[in-house]
Short mmCIF file of C-alpha atoms in Angstrom, two decimals:
data_model
loop_
_atom_site.label_atom_id
_atom_site.label_comp_id
_atom_site.label_asym_id
_atom_site.label_seq_id
_atom_site.Cartn_x
_atom_site.Cartn_y
_atom_site.Cartn_z
CA MET A 1 118.12 68.52 162.53
CA ILE A 2 120.12 68.15 159.30
CA GLU A 3 117.99 70.85 157.67
CA ILE A 4 118.71 73.28 160.54
CA LYS A 5 122.43 72.50 160.30
CA ASN A 6 122.37 73.18 156.55
CA GLN A 7 120.60 76.49 157.17
CA HIS A 8 123.29 77.50 159.66
CA ASN A 9 126.02 76.49 157.21
CA THR A 10 124.39 78.54 154.46
CA LEU A 11 124.08 81.54 156.77
CA VAL A 12 127.73 81.42 157.89
CA TYR A 13 129.18 81.02 154.41
CA THR A 14 126.86 83.63 152.89
CA ILE A 15 127.85 86.23 155.49
CA LEU A 16 131.51 85.28 155.07
CA VAL A 17 131.38 85.77 151.30
CA ILE A 18 129.61 89.14 151.68
CA THR A 19 132.14 90.26 154.32
CA SER A 20 135.06 89.22 152.11
CA ILE A 21 133.64 91.20 149.17
CA ILE A 22 133.25 94.26 151.42
CA LEU A 23 136.86 93.86 152.56
CA ILE A 24 138.01 93.81 148.94
CA PHE A 25 136.23 97.12 148.33
CA VAL A 26 137.63 98.58 151.56
CA SER A 27 141.15 97.50 150.58
CA ASN A 28 140.88 99.79 147.57
CA THR A 29 140.31 102.79 149.84
CA LEU A 30 143.66 102.37 151.59
CA SER A 31 147.09 103.58 150.52
CA ILE A 32 150.22 101.51 150.82
CA SER A 33 152.19 102.17 154.02
CA TYR A 34 155.96 102.43 154.23
CA LYS A 35 156.36 98.97 155.80
CA GLU A 36 154.12 97.47 153.13
CA ALA A 37 156.16 99.20 150.42
CA LEU A 38 159.31 97.69 151.90
CA ASN A 39 157.74 94.23 151.54
CA VAL A 40 156.93 94.90 147.91
CA PHE A 41 160.21 96.47 146.77
CA GLU A 42 163.03 95.61 149.17
CA ASN A 43 162.39 92.78 151.64
CA ASN A 44 162.76 89.09 150.92
CA SER A 45 160.21 87.52 153.22
CA MET A 46 157.10 85.39 153.13
CA LEU A 47 155.02 88.61 152.96
CA SER A 48 157.10 89.84 150.02
CA LEU A 49 156.50 86.57 148.18
CA LEU A 50 152.73 86.69 148.76
CA THR A 51 152.30 90.32 147.73
CA ASN A 52 154.52 90.12 144.66
CA ILE A 53 152.83 86.96 143.36
CA SER A 54 149.44 88.65 143.75
CA ILE A 55 150.67 91.86 142.09
CA SER A 56 152.19 89.93 139.19
CA ILE A 57 148.80 88.28 138.57
CA PHE A 58 146.34 91.10 139.27
CA GLY A 59 148.45 94.19 138.62
CA GLN A 60 150.11 96.78 140.84
CA ASN A 61 147.15 98.10 142.81
CA ASP A 62 145.85 98.11 146.38
CA ILE A 63 143.40 95.26 145.90
CA ALA A 64 146.13 92.97 144.57
CA LEU A 65 148.41 94.08 147.42
CA ARG A 66 145.93 93.01 150.10
CA LEU A 67 144.05 90.20 148.36
CA PRO A 68 146.26 87.35 149.73
CA PHE A 69 145.46 88.39 153.28
CA ILE A 70 141.72 88.59 152.60
CA VAL A 71 141.98 85.04 151.22
CA PHE A 72 143.77 83.90 154.39
CA TYR A 73 141.01 85.63 156.40
CA PHE A 74 138.33 83.76 154.45
CA PHE A 75 139.89 80.35 155.05
CA SER A 76 140.71 81.17 158.68
CA VAL A 77 137.00 81.70 159.33
CA VAL A 78 136.18 78.47 157.49
CA LEU A 79 138.70 76.56 159.60
CA LEU A 80 137.45 78.00 162.86
CA TYR A 81 133.90 77.04 161.89
CA GLN A 82 135.02 73.51 161.01
CA ASN A 83 137.07 73.20 164.21
CA THR A 84 133.95 73.79 166.31
CA ARG A 85 131.91 71.06 164.60
CA SER A 86 131.91 68.77 167.64
CA PHE A 87 132.78 71.42 170.23
CA PHE A 88 129.30 72.84 170.81
CA LYS A 89 126.12 71.03 171.78
CA TYR A 90 123.96 73.55 169.93
CA GLN A 91 124.61 74.52 166.32
CA SER A 92 123.53 78.10 167.05
CA ASP A 93 126.40 78.50 169.55
CA ARG A 94 128.81 77.43 166.84
CA VAL A 95 127.44 80.10 164.52
CA VAL A 96 127.71 82.81 167.22
CA SER A 97 131.31 81.80 167.91
CA THR A 98 132.20 82.02 164.22
CA PHE A 99 130.52 85.39 163.77
CA ILE A 100 132.34 86.87 166.76
CA PHE A 101 135.67 85.68 165.36
CA MET A 102 134.73 86.84 161.86
CA PHE A 103 133.97 90.37 163.04
CA LEU A 104 136.67 90.87 165.64
CA PRO A 105 138.24 94.28 164.90
CA GLY A 106 141.72 92.77 165.14
CA VAL A 107 140.91 89.97 162.70
CA LEU A 108 139.28 92.36 160.21
CA SER A 109 142.27 94.72 160.43
CA ALA A 110 144.73 91.86 159.92
CA SER A 111 142.90 90.86 156.74
CA LEU A 112 143.33 94.34 155.25
CA LEU A 113 147.00 94.96 156.05
CA VAL A 114 150.19 93.41 154.74
CA ASN A 115 151.34 91.64 157.89
CA SER A 116 151.89 88.10 159.07
CA ALA A 117 149.12 88.03 161.71
CA ILE A 118 146.33 86.59 159.55
CA VAL A 119 148.76 84.10 157.95
CA VAL A 120 149.82 82.88 161.39
CA THR A 121 146.17 82.67 162.45
CA PHE A 122 145.38 80.51 159.41
CA CYS A 123 148.37 78.21 160.01
CA THR A 124 147.47 77.79 163.68
CA LEU A 125 143.82 76.99 162.93
CA PHE A 126 144.91 74.58 160.19
CA TYR A 127 147.19 72.75 162.63
CA ILE A 128 144.37 72.56 165.21
CA TYR A 129 142.04 71.22 162.49
CA TYR A 130 144.56 68.50 161.62
CA TYR A 131 145.21 67.63 165.27
CA GLN A 132 141.50 67.39 166.11
CA ARG A 133 140.89 65.06 163.18
CA THR A 134 143.87 62.75 163.74
CA LEU A 135 144.79 63.30 167.41
CA LYS A 136 148.39 63.27 166.19
CA HIS A 137 151.00 65.98 165.80
CA ASN A 138 152.46 66.60 162.35
CA TYR A 139 156.19 67.27 162.51
CA LEU A 140 156.37 68.40 158.87
CA PHE A 141 153.85 71.19 159.49
CA LEU A 142 155.75 72.30 162.58
CA ILE A 143 159.03 72.48 160.67
CA VAL A 144 157.41 74.44 157.82
CA PHE A 145 155.96 76.92 160.35
CA LEU A 146 159.51 77.61 161.50
CA PHE A 147 160.14 79.40 158.19
CA VAL A 148 156.79 81.18 158.01
CA ASP A 149 157.18 83.65 160.87
CA ASN A 150 159.21 84.30 164.02
CA SER A 151 156.05 84.33 166.18
CA PHE A 152 155.73 80.54 165.91
CA ALA A 153 158.21 80.44 168.80
CA ILE A 154 155.14 81.16 170.97
CA PHE A 155 153.31 78.24 169.35
CA TYR A 156 156.24 75.92 170.09
CA LEU A 157 156.24 77.04 173.72
CA ALA A 158 152.53 76.28 173.95
CA LEU A 159 153.19 72.85 172.48
CA PHE A 160 155.89 72.31 175.09
CA PHE A 161 153.53 73.08 177.99
CA TYR A 162 150.73 71.03 176.44
CA SER A 163 153.06 68.06 175.90
CA LEU A 164 154.32 68.39 179.46
CA ASN A 165 150.75 68.09 180.68
CA LYS A 166 150.05 65.13 178.37
CA LYS A 167 153.40 63.48 179.19
CA ASP A 168 154.20 63.30 175.46
CA ASN A 169 158.00 63.12 175.61
CA THR A 170 158.53 63.06 171.85
CA MET A 171 156.62 66.29 171.28
CA LEU A 172 158.18 67.73 174.43
CA TYR A 173 161.67 67.46 172.96
CA MET A 174 160.52 68.38 169.45
CA SER A 175 158.86 71.60 170.61
CA LEU A 176 161.96 72.58 172.61
CA ILE A 177 164.20 72.00 169.60
CA LEU A 178 161.92 74.02 167.32
CA PHE A 179 161.70 76.81 169.87
CA GLY A 180 165.49 76.91 170.10
CA LEU A 181 165.80 76.97 166.30
CA SER A 182 163.29 79.79 166.07
CA MET A 183 165.24 81.83 168.62
CA SER A 184 168.51 81.18 166.80
CA ILE A 185 167.06 82.14 163.40
CA TYR A 186 165.08 85.22 164.39
CA GLY A 187 166.59 86.12 167.76
CA PHE A 188 164.85 88.04 170.50
CA ASP A 189 164.77 91.83 170.59
CA SER A 190 165.74 93.02 174.06
CA SER A 191 167.33 96.30 173.04
CA GLY A 192 166.42 99.67 174.42
CA LYS A 193 165.88 101.04 177.88
CA PRO A 194 163.57 98.87 180.01
CA ARG A 195 160.12 100.49 180.32
CA GLY A 196 156.71 99.26 181.31
CA PHE A 197 154.13 98.94 178.54
CA LEU A 198 151.58 96.77 180.32
CA VAL A 199 148.77 99.32 180.04
CA ASP A 200 149.52 99.80 176.34
CA THR A 201 149.37 96.04 175.78
CA PHE A 202 145.99 95.73 177.50
CA ALA A 203 144.71 98.71 175.49
CA ILE A 204 145.76 97.05 172.23
CA TYR A 205 144.12 93.77 173.24
CA ALA A 206 140.95 95.71 174.09
CA SER A 207 140.99 97.24 170.60
CA ILE A 208 141.54 93.82 169.01
CA PHE A 209 138.58 92.24 170.82
CA SER A 210 136.55 95.31 171.86
CA PRO A 211 136.81 96.26 175.56
CA PHE A 212 134.04 94.20 177.20
CA LEU A 213 134.77 91.14 175.08
CA PHE A 214 138.42 91.24 176.13
CA LEU A 215 137.46 91.40 179.81
CA TYR A 216 135.30 88.30 179.44
CA PHE A 217 137.98 86.59 177.36
CA PHE A 218 140.51 87.20 180.16
CA TYR A 219 138.05 85.83 182.71
CA SER A 220 137.27 82.80 180.52
CA LEU A 221 140.88 81.68 180.27
CA TYR A 222 141.27 82.05 184.03
CA ARG A 223 138.01 80.20 184.73
CA LEU A 224 138.83 77.30 182.41
CA GLY A 225 142.28 77.00 183.96
CA VAL A 226 140.85 76.86 187.49
CA LYS A 227 138.29 74.24 186.40
CA ASN A 228 141.13 72.22 184.83
CA GLU A 229 139.45 72.34 181.40
CA ARG A 230 142.72 73.00 179.61
CA SER A 231 142.49 72.09 175.95
CA PHE A 232 145.15 72.46 173.28
CA ILE A 233 143.63 75.79 172.25
CA TRP A 234 143.64 76.97 175.88
CA TYR A 235 147.38 76.29 176.15
CA ILE A 236 148.08 78.22 172.94
CA SER A 237 146.10 81.29 174.00
CA VAL A 238 147.26 81.35 177.62
CA THR A 239 150.92 80.99 176.61
CA ALA A 240 150.64 83.88 174.16
CA LEU A 241 148.74 86.08 176.60
CA LEU A 242 151.03 85.44 179.57
CA PHE A 243 154.25 85.97 177.64
CA SER A 244 152.92 89.16 176.03
CA ILE A 245 152.13 90.46 179.53
CA ILE A 246 155.53 89.40 180.91
CA PHE A 247 157.43 91.05 178.05
CA SER A 248 155.31 94.19 178.45
CA PHE A 249 156.86 94.82 181.84
CA ARG A 250 160.14 95.53 180.09
CA GLN A 251 159.48 96.63 176.52
CA GLN A 252 156.86 97.43 173.94
CA ILE A 253 155.81 94.22 172.22
CA TYR A 254 154.84 93.54 168.61
CA ILE A 255 151.22 92.59 169.12
CA GLU A 256 151.22 90.80 165.74
CA ASP A 257 153.43 88.14 167.35
CA PHE A 258 150.86 87.28 170.03
CA ALA A 259 147.37 88.24 168.84
CA PRO A 260 146.92 85.36 166.33
CA TYR A 261 147.23 82.83 169.17
CA VAL A 262 144.84 84.74 171.41
CA VAL A 263 141.90 85.30 169.06
CA ILE A 264 141.56 81.59 168.24
CA SER A 265 140.16 80.94 171.73
CA ILE A 266 136.85 82.70 170.97
CA PRO A 267 134.98 79.32 170.95
CA LEU A 268 136.18 78.60 174.50
CA MET A 269 134.80 81.90 175.69
CA VAL A 270 131.46 81.48 173.90
CA LYS A 271 130.99 77.95 175.26
CA LEU A 272 131.65 79.11 178.82
CA PHE A 273 129.23 82.02 178.46
CA PHE A 274 126.34 79.92 177.11
CA HIS A 275 126.91 77.24 179.73
CA SER A 276 126.73 79.87 182.47
CA TYR A 277 123.68 81.41 180.78
CA ARG A 278 121.65 78.22 180.37
CA ILE A 279 122.11 76.80 183.87
CA ARG A 280 120.27 79.85 185.24
CA LEU A 281 116.54 80.46 185.27
CA LYS A 282 115.30 83.26 183.02
CA GLU A 283 114.84 85.71 185.90
CA PHE A 284 118.52 85.30 186.82
CA ARG A 285 119.88 85.95 183.33
CA LYS A 286 119.60 89.73 183.42
CA LYS A 287 123.32 90.29 184.04
CA HIS A 288 124.19 87.94 181.19
CA ASN A 289 121.74 89.67 178.85
CA PHE A 290 123.08 93.10 179.76
CA PHE A 291 126.68 91.99 179.29
CA ALA A 292 125.86 90.37 175.93
CA PHE A 293 124.18 93.64 174.87
CA LEU A 294 127.24 95.69 175.86
CA VAL A 295 129.55 93.33 174.00
CA LEU A 296 127.34 93.42 170.91
CA VAL A 297 127.15 97.24 170.87
CA THR A 298 130.87 97.82 171.41
CA LEU A 299 131.74 95.12 168.88
CA CYS A 300 129.46 96.74 166.27
CA ILE A 301 131.00 100.17 166.91
CA ASN A 302 134.49 98.75 166.56
CA ILE A 303 133.54 96.97 163.32
CA VAL A 304 132.14 100.16 161.78
CA VAL A 305 135.17 102.20 162.88
CA THR A 306 137.59 99.55 161.60
CA ILE A 307 136.01 99.31 158.14
CA PHE A 308 134.64 102.84 157.65
CA ASN A 309 137.23 104.96 159.42
CA LYS A 310 137.74 108.02 157.20
CA PRO A 311 134.79 109.96 158.73
CA LEU A 312 136.82 110.08 161.95
CA TYR A 313 138.77 112.94 160.38
CA LEU A 314 135.67 115.06 160.91
CA ILE A 315 136.11 114.96 164.70
CA LEU A 316 139.90 114.86 165.06
CA ASP A 317 141.75 118.11 165.78
CA ASN A 318 144.95 116.65 164.33
CA PRO A 319 144.51 114.36 161.28
CA LYS A 320 147.81 112.60 162.05
CA LYS A 321 146.22 111.18 165.22
CA HIS A 322 143.97 109.01 163.06
CA PHE A 323 144.77 105.37 163.82
CA VAL A 324 145.21 104.48 160.14
CA TYR A 325 146.67 107.78 158.94
CA LYS A 326 149.76 105.96 157.63
CA TYR A 327 147.47 104.00 155.26
CA HIS A 328 145.94 107.12 153.75
CA ILE A 329 146.98 110.12 151.62
CA VAL A 330 149.50 108.66 149.18
CA LYS A 331 147.13 107.10 146.66
CA GLU A 332 145.14 110.32 146.37
CA LEU A 333 148.37 112.32 146.09
CA SER A 334 149.63 110.11 143.26
CA GLN A 335 146.31 110.50 141.43
CA GLU A 336 146.52 114.30 141.67
CA LEU A 337 150.11 114.26 140.40
CA LYS A 338 149.12 112.13 137.41
CA LYS A 339 146.28 114.56 136.59
CA ARG A 340 149.03 117.16 136.18
CA ASN A 341 151.05 114.75 134.00
CA ILE A 342 153.68 114.36 136.71
CA ASN A 343 155.15 110.85 136.89
CA MET A 344 158.51 111.66 138.48
CA VAL A 345 159.30 113.62 141.63
CA ILE A 346 162.08 113.88 144.17
CA THR A 347 161.50 114.30 147.88
CA ASN A 348 163.61 114.35 151.03
CA ASP A 349 161.14 111.94 152.61
CA GLU A 350 162.47 108.49 151.64
CA LYS A 351 159.40 106.75 153.05
CA LEU A 352 157.09 108.87 150.94
CA GLN A 353 159.30 108.29 147.88
CA LEU A 354 159.02 104.52 148.24
CA ARG A 355 155.25 104.64 148.80
CA LEU A 356 154.73 106.81 145.72
CA MET A 357 156.71 104.32 143.63
CA PHE A 358 153.96 101.73 144.17
CA TYR A 359 151.58 104.08 142.33
CA LYS A 360 154.17 104.55 139.55
CA ILE A 361 155.35 107.97 140.64
CA TYR A 362 159.08 107.41 140.26
CA LYS A 363 162.14 109.22 141.47
CA GLY A 364 163.18 112.01 139.11
CA GLU A 365 164.58 115.53 139.44
CA LYS A 366 162.01 117.47 137.47
CA TYR A 367 159.73 118.24 140.42
CA TYR A 368 160.43 118.51 144.13
CA LEU A 369 157.66 117.39 146.49
CA SER A 370 157.30 117.98 150.21
CA LEU A 371 154.56 117.44 152.80
CA LYS A 372 156.09 120.23 154.90
CA GLU A 373 155.00 123.78 154.19
CA GLU A 374 157.36 125.49 151.78
CA ASN A 375 157.55 129.21 151.01
CA ASN A 376 158.86 128.67 147.51
CA TYR A 377 156.57 126.30 145.62
CA THR A 378 154.99 126.17 142.18
CA PHE A 379 151.64 124.78 143.35
CA LYS A 380 150.19 122.84 146.24
CA ILE A 381 147.95 119.79 146.34
CA PRO A 382 145.47 119.55 149.22
CA ILE A 383 144.26 116.06 150.15
CA SER A 384 140.80 116.09 151.73
CA TYR A 385 138.36 113.55 153.12
CA PHE A 386 134.74 114.60 153.71
CA GLY A 387 135.71 118.24 153.22
CA ILE A 388 138.47 118.10 155.83
CA GLU A 389 141.96 118.91 154.56
CA VAL A 390 144.06 116.06 155.93
CA GLU A 391 147.37 116.81 154.25
CA THR A 392 148.91 119.28 151.81
CA ALA A 393 151.69 118.52 149.36
CA TYR A 394 153.90 121.34 148.07
CA VAL A 395 155.36 120.90 144.58
CA LEU A 396 158.22 122.93 143.13
CA LYS A 397 159.11 122.67 139.44
CA LEU A 398 162.86 122.40 139.15
CA LYS A 399 164.89 124.01 136.40
#
């Protein structure tokens, strides 16, 4: 039994290390986006601190920019695996649960982009790990989370509902106070004309999980709630999901504020599925086998598309419709400019100007650069992927 457990541990950690190495290579194929450039050069946030520390150590490049988030991804997977140590009867179920979490398109994407989602996921899993080991809440952690990200307001709400169920008055009041402080520090965006974005929200969740997996996830939370099997993790995920749906009736939500609390419930879903699978005789498992196959296929497709997405330009009629277009182009453009010994340009596109600065193409009035077609230009620089011209930069040498 111990030998089998060690084999499973070896398998999980080996795959995790390989996946993390692949993510490091993939991170070098991306260009910095405008929002990421803001975090590097202008903002003063937790993300700015993480990226600038990494850049100061490893140099100003795309791997250094994204490395902190790959590290958070690595330890998030480790924590989820550790959190399920006593959750499953069979060690193989624990491995399946960890692999599904590890390869969720939303989790992989969060590890490659400069955003708070994977940091929040790590913090949440760390808190669950501590709570499961001690069966006590840690007020210091909760206070620290207040300054990590605005989305912890959702976590405090979940704690409130969980404490209400457990009749824990101390945590009940503490969670309310922290929620109020979070709202006062970060506020709540209710600007704009009320519009319904419910379909958009479900579509984003489907892309985070993969469509069939999200359907079963939705069913799992409902089923566990009806059966009154409401764990701490269940309260966190249900609170995030319900409030994201409620807010979607009025406005477009920032999915990064809710997704970290939703994806952590993968073990609940896996446990429910295998329980339903094993109580049936083999001849009555066909629907489960077919559903598992569909989930596996769609999950694999989503993984491939998430990591190796540039070939999608081959089938898109408009390159700007590519879902990660804003993370492409600029690195290649800066490389082409440097080949022509151009290190300073001026452009009317402030976002492009800031992104180019990360690749040490600074603002200067010797060359004018535009991504819009110009009649009067000195030369143009086409940017192509797999033979498809994705963008063209027009450069004019100024007198």
